[in-house]
Amino acid sequence: MLLTLAILITVVVRAATLGPQIPASDDAWVFARWNAIQAVAVMCFGEVLLSVNIFQLKYLFQSKLWRVSYFSAFICHHNSFMIYGSLREPTLSSWSLVTHVSVGSAVLVSVVFAAAGYVTFTGYTQGDIFENYCRNDNLATFGRFCYGVSIITTFPLECFVTREVISNVFFKGELSNTMHVIITFVIVSAATVISLSYDCLGIVLELNGVLSAIPLMFIFPAACFLKLSDGRWFRGENLIPSIILAAGVFVMIIGLIMMVLFPQDCSHGAELFYCTVSNTSVPSTTSPNSRLQFINATQNVSIF
């Protein structure tokens, strides 16, 4: 939670101090663009990082309700049973309060973060917003540090779930100490190798969103509800789950197609054109031609 707030403050402060120095891209304030559906997958997957990071409040509060209040948001379904069991009063009313507060808080932080980031960089915004900041921007470096620490503290929680699934599926829930260490080492090593092989976070988030977040958020829960319910899909209480299921399948298929046909732009760590000499940036080494190419690459066709 504290790390999330630190990152949010960094982005908001830079929106006020750096934003006025960066010229807005063409058609920066149109309502939507033709490839807006690609953002849905990124937003879906991005919420799990926020939800899990806020879960770190458990180290500051003794109440078990606070320990889990943010962890169940969005695509953290794989931890729901364990979290529900850790509630002081594991009732449906308590669980409903926990999930609504967590989802609402996650949405609020996400909206503020997204708005501040886009206001600063408009059409030049990268998949990883920290790539937009100049290299010797000290405040942005602090934000990068907080983000890195938040990932380090979040990763063990997800590693635990992966190891638990492997244990239940392949070893009937019983792991020796040796196998426990081996499986943990394999999971961590595989994730590390994959993460070091590619440097464009935006594409990674989009791919995970399309293949994991959207099915977990929209498709699987709605499908399970419809499977256990009586009556036809598009009548009565089955209407909303049916719409959610159809929307999830549509976004997953279209998002996957668009991700392949129109991959996101990535600076690969290069300084962007607005990184000129100032208190928060370094001299730009980008030539006018490459600057123009970058600007053209960030422009999209408006549908409004």
Tab-separated table of C-alpha atoms in Angstrom:
chain	number	residue	atom	x	y	z
A	1	MET	CA	0.000	0.000	0.000
A	2	LEU	CA	2.707	2.480	0.964
A	3	LEU	CA	4.704	1.661	-2.167
A	4	THR	CA	1.606	2.070	-4.318
A	5	LEU	CA	0.902	5.474	-2.786
A	6	ALA	CA	4.535	6.509	-3.308
A	7	ILE	CA	4.339	5.588	-7.005
A	8	LEU	CA	1.013	7.392	-7.348
A	9	ILE	CA	2.406	10.555	-5.734
A	10	THR	CA	5.410	10.407	-8.087
A	11	VAL	CA	3.199	10.297	-11.171
A	12	VAL	CA	0.873	13.047	-9.928
A	13	VAL	CA	3.758	15.375	-9.011
A	14	ARG	CA	5.407	14.847	-12.385
A	15	ALA	CA	2.081	15.547	-14.122
A	16	ALA	CA	2.160	19.007	-12.573
A	17	THR	CA	5.871	19.715	-13.043
A	18	LEU	CA	6.848	17.828	-16.212
A	19	GLY	CA	3.570	17.790	-18.106
A	20	PRO	CA	3.569	21.477	-19.135
A	21	GLN	CA	7.045	21.036	-20.678
A	22	ILE	CA	5.942	18.276	-23.074
A	23	PRO	CA	3.915	19.271	-26.159
A	24	ALA	CA	0.696	17.332	-26.532
A	25	SER	CA	0.472	14.869	-29.407
A	26	ASP	CA	-2.004	15.393	-32.231
A	27	ASP	CA	-5.609	14.538	-31.308
A	28	ALA	CA	-4.474	13.864	-27.748
A	29	TRP	CA	-7.909	14.484	-26.239
A	30	VAL	CA	-10.219	12.536	-28.539
A	31	PHE	CA	-12.601	10.225	-26.723
A	32	ALA	CA	-11.297	6.933	-28.152
A	33	ARG	CA	-9.216	5.413	-30.926
A	34	TRP	CA	-9.777	2.417	-33.143
A	35	ASN	CA	-7.419	0.220	-31.073
A	36	ALA	CA	-8.843	1.188	-27.680
A	37	ILE	CA	-9.877	-2.414	-27.014
A	38	GLN	CA	-6.210	-3.303	-26.534
A	39	ALA	CA	-6.177	-1.221	-23.374
A	40	VAL	CA	-8.835	-3.436	-21.761
A	41	ALA	CA	-6.457	-6.374	-21.390
A	42	VAL	CA	-3.713	-4.190	-19.933
A	43	MET	CA	-6.085	-2.630	-17.412
A	44	CYS	CA	-7.417	-6.040	-16.368
A	45	PHE	CA	-4.003	-7.486	-15.663
A	46	GLY	CA	-2.642	-4.297	-14.142
A	47	GLU	CA	-5.256	-4.364	-11.404
A	48	VAL	CA	-3.835	-7.530	-9.857
A	49	LEU	CA	-0.533	-5.767	-9.161
A	50	LEU	CA	-2.324	-2.929	-7.440
A	51	SER	CA	-4.588	-5.238	-5.449
A	52	VAL	CA	-1.764	-7.468	-4.276
A	53	ASN	CA	0.502	-4.547	-3.422
A	54	ILE	CA	-2.157	-2.954	-1.236
A	55	PHE	CA	-2.339	-6.294	0.561
A	56	GLN	CA	0.967	-5.411	2.200
A	57	LEU	CA	-1.091	-3.436	4.733
A	58	LYS	CA	-1.354	-6.681	6.661
A	59	TYR	CA	2.069	-5.949	8.105
A	60	LEU	CA	0.773	-2.661	9.527
A	61	PHE	CA	-2.643	-3.630	10.848
A	62	GLN	CA	-3.575	-6.415	13.238
A	63	SER	CA	-7.154	-6.747	12.083
A	64	LYS	CA	-7.605	-9.740	9.810
A	65	LEU	CA	-10.249	-7.820	7.920
A	66	TRP	CA	-7.625	-5.263	6.858
A	67	ARG	CA	-5.230	-8.057	5.992
A	68	VAL	CA	-7.431	-9.221	3.171
A	69	SER	CA	-9.514	-6.188	2.303
A	70	TYR	CA	-7.625	-5.416	-0.907
A	71	PHE	CA	-6.316	-8.799	-1.901
A	72	SER	CA	-9.473	-10.264	-3.398
A	73	ALA	CA	-9.901	-7.531	-5.997
A	74	PHE	CA	-10.124	-8.347	-9.690
A	75	ILE	CA	-8.134	-11.404	-10.780
A	76	CYS	CA	-7.010	-12.688	-7.384
A	77	HIS	CA	-9.601	-15.459	-7.500
A	78	HIS	CA	-6.923	-18.107	-7.004
A	79	ASN	CA	-6.370	-16.823	-3.463
A	80	SER	CA	-10.019	-16.271	-2.573
A	81	PHE	CA	-10.525	-19.445	-0.551
A	82	MET	CA	-7.429	-18.888	1.559
A	83	ILE	CA	-8.304	-15.245	2.101
A	84	TYR	CA	-11.900	-16.009	3.005
A	85	GLY	CA	-10.686	-18.489	5.595
A	86	SER	CA	-8.458	-15.849	7.193
A	87	LEU	CA	-11.357	-13.471	7.917
A	88	ARG	CA	-12.094	-12.911	11.599
A	89	GLU	CA	-15.785	-13.471	10.801
A	90	PRO	CA	-15.954	-15.521	7.577
A	91	THR	CA	-19.482	-14.594	6.539
A	92	LEU	CA	-20.916	-13.549	3.198
A	93	SER	CA	-21.643	-10.045	4.482
A	94	SER	CA	-18.022	-9.595	5.603
A	95	TRP	CA	-16.754	-10.983	2.323
A	96	SER	CA	-19.057	-8.675	0.364
A	97	LEU	CA	-17.779	-5.663	2.292
A	98	VAL	CA	-14.168	-6.707	1.762
A	99	THR	CA	-14.519	-7.211	-1.994
A	100	HIS	CA	-16.481	-4.017	-2.616
A	101	VAL	CA	-14.053	-1.867	-0.640
A	102	SER	CA	-11.045	-3.470	-2.331
A	103	VAL	CA	-12.401	-3.189	-5.862
A	104	GLY	CA	-13.556	0.374	-5.303
A	105	SER	CA	-10.192	1.430	-3.888
A	106	ALA	CA	-8.284	-0.292	-6.700
A	107	VAL	CA	-10.417	1.412	-9.346
A	108	LEU	CA	-9.940	4.827	-7.722
A	109	VAL	CA	-6.153	4.501	-7.580
A	110	SER	CA	-6.018	3.145	-11.136
A	111	VAL	CA	-8.092	6.021	-12.536
A	112	VAL	CA	-5.939	8.643	-10.814
A	113	PHE	CA	-2.737	6.915	-11.967
A	114	ALA	CA	-3.910	6.549	-15.570
A	115	ALA	CA	-5.222	10.112	-15.783
A	116	ALA	CA	-2.048	11.652	-14.328
A	117	GLY	CA	0.182	9.572	-16.592
A	118	TYR	CA	-1.718	10.382	-19.772
A	119	VAL	CA	-2.055	14.080	-18.947
A	120	THR	CA	1.732	14.212	-18.666
A	121	PHE	CA	2.713	12.396	-21.879
A	122	THR	CA	-0.529	12.214	-23.957
A	123	GLY	CA	0.094	10.188	-27.133
A	124	TYR	CA	3.730	9.511	-26.259
A	125	THR	CA	2.807	7.329	-23.275
A	126	GLN	CA	4.670	4.011	-23.287
A	127	GLY	CA	3.394	0.631	-22.104
A	128	ASP	CA	5.663	1.055	-19.080
A	129	ILE	CA	5.108	4.643	-18.023
A	130	PHE	CA	8.484	4.806	-16.273
A	131	GLU	CA	10.114	4.575	-19.717
A	132	ASN	CA	8.640	8.000	-20.403
A	133	TYR	CA	10.670	9.689	-17.679
A	134	CYS	CA	14.212	10.827	-18.322
A	135	ARG	CA	17.076	8.805	-16.920
A	136	ASN	CA	18.316	11.230	-14.310
A	137	ASP	CA	14.892	12.293	-13.097
A	138	ASN	CA	15.476	11.585	-9.404
A	139	LEU	CA	11.811	11.472	-8.459
A	140	ALA	CA	11.036	9.037	-11.283
A	141	THR	CA	14.005	6.903	-10.217
A	142	PHE	CA	12.510	6.754	-6.740
A	143	GLY	CA	9.211	5.651	-8.308
A	144	ARG	CA	11.018	2.932	-10.264
A	145	PHE	CA	12.621	1.747	-7.040
A	146	CYS	CA	9.243	1.568	-5.281
A	147	TYR	CA	7.772	-0.335	-8.215
A	148	GLY	CA	10.646	-2.824	-8.177
A	149	VAL	CA	10.290	-3.414	-4.446
A	150	SER	CA	6.534	-3.873	-4.804
A	151	ILE	CA	7.097	-6.563	-7.445
A	152	ILE	CA	9.679	-8.287	-5.224
A	153	THR	CA	7.207	-8.393	-2.322
A	154	THR	CA	4.321	-9.464	-4.567
A	155	PHE	CA	6.098	-12.283	-6.403
A	156	PRO	CA	6.277	-14.734	-3.446
A	157	LEU	CA	2.483	-14.591	-3.066
A	158	GLU	CA	1.969	-15.635	-6.670
A	159	CYS	CA	4.784	-18.179	-6.484
A	160	PHE	CA	3.050	-19.787	-3.511
A	161	VAL	CA	-0.162	-20.262	-5.484
A	162	THR	CA	1.684	-21.741	-8.484
A	163	ARG	CA	3.573	-24.164	-6.269
A	164	GLU	CA	0.357	-25.123	-4.490
A	165	VAL	CA	-1.355	-25.915	-7.793
A	166	ILE	CA	1.574	-28.037	-8.973
A	167	SER	CA	1.602	-29.838	-5.637
A	168	ASN	CA	-2.116	-30.654	-5.775
A	169	VAL	CA	-2.189	-31.674	-9.451
A	170	PHE	CA	0.995	-33.724	-9.716
A	171	PHE	CA	1.866	-34.739	-6.138
A	172	LYS	CA	-1.562	-35.081	-4.468
A	173	GLY	CA	-0.787	-32.192	-2.155
A	174	GLU	CA	2.240	-33.809	-0.522
A	175	LEU	CA	5.684	-32.386	-1.205
A	176	SER	CA	8.905	-33.452	0.435
A	177	ASN	CA	11.359	-30.777	1.499
A	178	THR	CA	13.546	-31.598	-1.489
A	179	MET	CA	10.709	-31.334	-4.012
A	180	HIS	CA	9.510	-28.169	-2.315
A	181	VAL	CA	12.887	-26.522	-2.940
A	182	ILE	CA	13.191	-27.904	-6.493
A	183	ILE	CA	9.735	-26.743	-7.597
A	184	THR	CA	10.255	-23.312	-6.052
A	185	PHE	CA	13.608	-22.981	-7.795
A	186	VAL	CA	12.119	-23.987	-11.156
A	187	ILE	CA	9.231	-21.507	-10.858
A	188	VAL	CA	11.447	-18.604	-9.848
A	189	SER	CA	14.104	-19.441	-12.461
A	190	ALA	CA	11.580	-19.758	-15.290
A	191	ALA	CA	9.930	-16.450	-14.406
A	192	THR	CA	13.310	-14.729	-14.145
A	193	VAL	CA	14.570	-16.025	-17.501
A	194	ILE	CA	11.375	-14.980	-19.270
A	195	SER	CA	11.380	-11.523	-17.665
A	196	LEU	CA	15.012	-10.891	-18.627
A	197	SER	CA	14.466	-11.923	-22.237
A	198	TYR	CA	12.147	-9.029	-23.091
A	199	ASP	CA	12.074	-5.400	-21.988
A	200	CYS	CA	8.658	-4.137	-23.145
A	201	LEU	CA	6.349	-4.301	-20.147
A	202	GLY	CA	3.302	-3.083	-22.053
A	203	ILE	CA	3.228	-6.081	-24.389
A	204	VAL	CA	3.762	-8.453	-21.456
A	205	LEU	CA	0.826	-6.922	-19.560
A	206	GLU	CA	-1.358	-7.057	-22.652
A	207	LEU	CA	-0.541	-10.709	-23.328
A	208	ASN	CA	-1.195	-11.710	-19.714
A	209	GLY	CA	-4.363	-9.672	-19.699
A	210	VAL	CA	-5.740	-11.327	-22.823
A	211	LEU	CA	-4.821	-14.901	-21.870
A	212	SER	CA	-5.269	-14.866	-18.092
A	213	ALA	CA	-6.891	-11.753	-16.619
A	214	ILE	CA	-9.883	-11.541	-18.946
A	215	PRO	CA	-10.774	-15.261	-18.638
A	216	LEU	CA	-10.400	-15.096	-14.842
A	217	MET	CA	-12.408	-11.892	-14.519
A	218	PHE	CA	-15.167	-12.338	-17.073
A	219	ILE	CA	-15.278	-15.771	-18.678
A	220	PHE	CA	-14.708	-18.421	-15.994
A	221	PRO	CA	-16.860	-16.897	-13.192
A	222	ALA	CA	-19.764	-16.230	-15.560
A	223	ALA	CA	-19.469	-19.692	-17.131
A	224	CYS	CA	-19.459	-21.385	-13.714
A	225	PHE	CA	-22.513	-19.397	-12.632
A	226	LEU	CA	-24.406	-20.348	-15.789
A	227	LYS	CA	-23.388	-23.984	-15.430
A	228	LEU	CA	-24.806	-24.152	-11.901
A	229	SER	CA	-27.955	-22.151	-12.674
A	230	ASP	CA	-31.267	-23.369	-14.001
A	231	GLY	CA	-33.067	-21.853	-16.937
A	232	ARG	CA	-31.898	-20.382	-20.178
A	233	TRP	CA	-28.805	-18.242	-20.408
A	234	PHE	CA	-30.388	-15.000	-21.562
A	235	ARG	CA	-33.356	-14.954	-19.188
A	236	GLY	CA	-33.866	-13.874	-15.603
A	237	GLU	CA	-30.842	-13.881	-13.340
A	238	ASN	CA	-28.733	-15.502	-16.075
A	239	LEU	CA	-28.926	-12.461	-18.349
A	240	ILE	CA	-26.103	-10.421	-16.802
A	241	PRO	CA	-23.667	-13.378	-16.495
A	242	SER	CA	-24.404	-14.239	-20.131
A	243	ILE	CA	-23.601	-10.692	-21.235
A	244	ILE	CA	-20.392	-10.710	-19.183
A	245	LEU	CA	-19.370	-14.060	-20.685
A	246	ALA	CA	-20.020	-12.876	-24.244
A	247	ALA	CA	-18.159	-9.608	-23.627
A	248	GLY	CA	-15.193	-11.475	-22.146
A	249	VAL	CA	-14.920	-13.849	-25.101
A	250	PHE	CA	-15.202	-10.930	-27.539
A	251	VAL	CA	-12.520	-8.844	-25.809
A	252	MET	CA	-10.173	-11.833	-25.480
A	253	ILE	CA	-10.395	-12.809	-29.164
A	254	ILE	CA	-10.274	-9.281	-30.582
A	255	GLY	CA	-7.574	-8.239	-28.132
A	256	LEU	CA	-5.385	-11.191	-29.081
A	257	ILE	CA	-5.816	-10.496	-32.797
A	258	MET	CA	-5.046	-6.800	-32.412
A	259	MET	CA	-2.051	-7.522	-30.209
A	260	VAL	CA	-0.527	-9.590	-33.011
A	261	LEU	CA	-1.473	-7.228	-35.853
A	262	PHE	CA	-0.796	-3.945	-34.032
A	263	PRO	CA	1.826	-4.438	-31.305
A	264	GLN	CA	2.439	-1.614	-28.868
A	265	ASP	CA	5.281	0.818	-29.426
A	266	CYS	CA	8.246	0.396	-27.114
A	267	SER	CA	11.204	2.726	-26.597
A	268	HIS	CA	13.453	-0.134	-25.371
A	269	GLY	CA	14.959	2.165	-22.764
A	270	ALA	CA	15.917	4.929	-25.213
A	271	GLU	CA	15.608	8.562	-24.173
A	272	LEU	CA	12.532	10.254	-25.626
A	273	PHE	CA	12.695	13.532	-27.516
A	274	TYR	CA	11.529	15.787	-24.666
A	275	CYS	CA	14.438	14.789	-22.407
A	276	THR	CA	16.258	18.108	-22.777
A	277	VAL	CA	18.575	19.794	-20.317
A	278	SER	CA	16.647	20.663	-17.148
A	279	ASN	CA	16.562	19.819	-13.490
A	280	THR	CA	14.743	16.589	-14.186
A	281	SER	CA	16.242	15.384	-17.447
A	282	VAL	CA	19.389	14.892	-19.462
A	283	PRO	CA	20.452	16.070	-22.933
A	284	SER	CA	18.495	14.300	-25.625
A	285	THR	CA	20.467	12.194	-28.067
A	286	THR	CA	17.488	11.586	-30.342
A	287	SER	CA	17.936	12.866	-33.888
A	288	PRO	CA	15.166	14.922	-35.528
A	289	ASN	CA	14.376	12.059	-37.937
A	290	SER	CA	13.962	9.478	-35.190
A	291	ARG	CA	11.998	12.004	-33.166
A	292	LEU	CA	9.586	12.414	-36.068
A	293	GLN	CA	9.348	8.645	-36.498
A	294	PHE	CA	8.498	8.246	-32.831
A	295	ILE	CA	5.830	10.956	-32.990
A	296	ASN	CA	4.281	9.369	-36.083
A	297	ALA	CA	4.326	5.933	-34.462
A	298	THR	CA	2.303	7.162	-31.522
A	299	GLN	CA	-0.494	8.666	-33.573
A	300	ASN	CA	-3.627	6.587	-34.128
A	301	VAL	CA	-6.743	7.071	-36.184
A	302	SER	CA	-9.583	8.580	-34.170
A	303	ILE	CA	-13.046	7.034	-34.342
A	304	PHE	CA	-14.696	10.102	-32.795
